[in-house]
Amino acid sequence: MTEKTPADFWFDPLCPWAWMTSRWMLEVEKVRPVQVRWHVMSLAVLNEPRLDELPEKYREGMKQAWGPVRVCVAAEQKYGSDVLGPLYTALGTRFHNRQEPKTRETLVAALEEAGLPADLADAAESDAYDTELRASHEAGISLVGTEVGTPVIAVPGSDGEQIAFFGPVVTPAPKGEQAARLWDGTLMVASIPGFYEIKRTRTEGPIFD
């Protein structure tokens, strides 16, 4: 049996680019011996220190961003981290592929699809799990710094310690051999001490398929 390589993945359900990367990671699990471990981070928490500097439209978006991550953390706290993957898939499919509204009804439908109690949706309007939410967020963002967003992915480096990056940012989500090659490349750059980034300007938005 080949031991699976762990890949820690921090997501905010509202981010379409994190959604793209997460679908790639699910494909990677099919073509490489990899196990994704899901964690929650929060764009609302990340942007708190600079909220007054953001455009009004973005500030409104940050208000909406609290609910889904709170529900995810509540589910994790009550039922364990294994529920995060299915719940994220149920939420992301609704938010991104179907463009459903970010309402309680959508949260309830996603919870039910993931086999979780509908009353977890109550957490969206509560700060009961905010301490745990902030701790999960900090665990991811502390690996990469506050100048990035979601997703954050952490993989083993050359010495076995975790190396984390923002991204990769990609659209559409690669499949099959393309997914495998992008994963292999991610491990390769993680093995180079001092490697930080490769970047170019995005010329198209997320392609949901």
Tab-separated table of N, CA and C in Angstrom, residues 24 27-28 31-32 174-185:
chain	number	residue	atom	x	y	z
A	24	TRP	N	-10.087	20.746	-8.314
A	24	TRP	CA	-8.838	20.145	-8.799
A	24	TRP	C	-8.293	19.157	-7.777
A	27	GLU	N	-9.901	15.891	-7.895
A	27	GLU	CA	-9.401	15.136	-9.041
A	27	GLU	C	-8.028	14.545	-8.741
A	28	VAL	N	-7.193	15.308	-8.039
A	28	VAL	CA	-5.868	14.814	-7.665
A	28	VAL	C	-5.982	13.540	-6.829
A	31	VAL	N	-6.010	10.508	-9.009
A	31	VAL	CA	-4.889	10.178	-9.891
A	31	VAL	C	-3.542	10.119	-9.171
A	32	ARG	N	-3.514	10.480	-7.919
A	32	ARG	CA	-2.304	10.404	-7.106
A	32	ARG	C	-2.669	9.941	-5.700
A	174	PRO	N	-8.434	21.484	-13.514
A	174	PRO	CA	-7.827	20.438	-14.345
A	174	PRO	C	-8.322	19.050	-13.966
A	175	LYS	N	-8.362	18.177	-14.949
A	175	LYS	CA	-8.802	16.804	-14.722
A	175	LYS	C	-7.771	15.835	-15.292
A	176	GLY	N	-7.830	14.613	-14.808
A	176	GLY	CA	-6.989	13.557	-15.335
A	176	GLY	C	-5.509	13.867	-15.232
A	177	GLU	N	-4.802	13.649	-16.337
A	177	GLU	CA	-3.362	13.837	-16.339
A	177	GLU	C	-2.965	15.285	-16.090
A	178	GLN	N	-3.762	16.237	-16.542
A	178	GLN	CA	-3.461	17.637	-16.251
A	178	GLN	C	-3.484	17.905	-14.748
A	179	ALA	N	-4.473	17.336	-14.070
A	179	ALA	CA	-4.550	17.492	-12.613
A	179	ALA	C	-3.324	16.887	-11.950
A	180	ALA	N	-2.914	15.730	-12.434
A	180	ALA	CA	-1.749	15.055	-11.866
A	180	ALA	C	-0.477	15.880	-12.068
A	181	ARG	N	-0.305	16.440	-13.252
A	181	ARG	CA	0.912	17.204	-13.532
A	181	ARG	C	0.967	18.488	-12.706
A	182	LEU	N	-0.191	19.138	-12.514
A	182	LEU	CA	-0.199	20.338	-11.684
A	182	LEU	C	0.135	19.990	-10.237
A	183	TRP	N	-0.349	18.866	-9.762
A	183	TRP	CA	-0.009	18.424	-8.407
A	183	TRP	C	1.482	18.129	-8.300
A	184	ASP	N	2.019	17.405	-9.271
A	184	ASP	CA	3.450	17.100	-9.246
A	184	ASP	C	4.275	18.376	-9.225
A	185	GLY	N	3.835	19.376	-9.999
A	185	GLY	CA	4.541	20.650	-10.015
A	185	GLY	C	4.451	21.377	-8.683
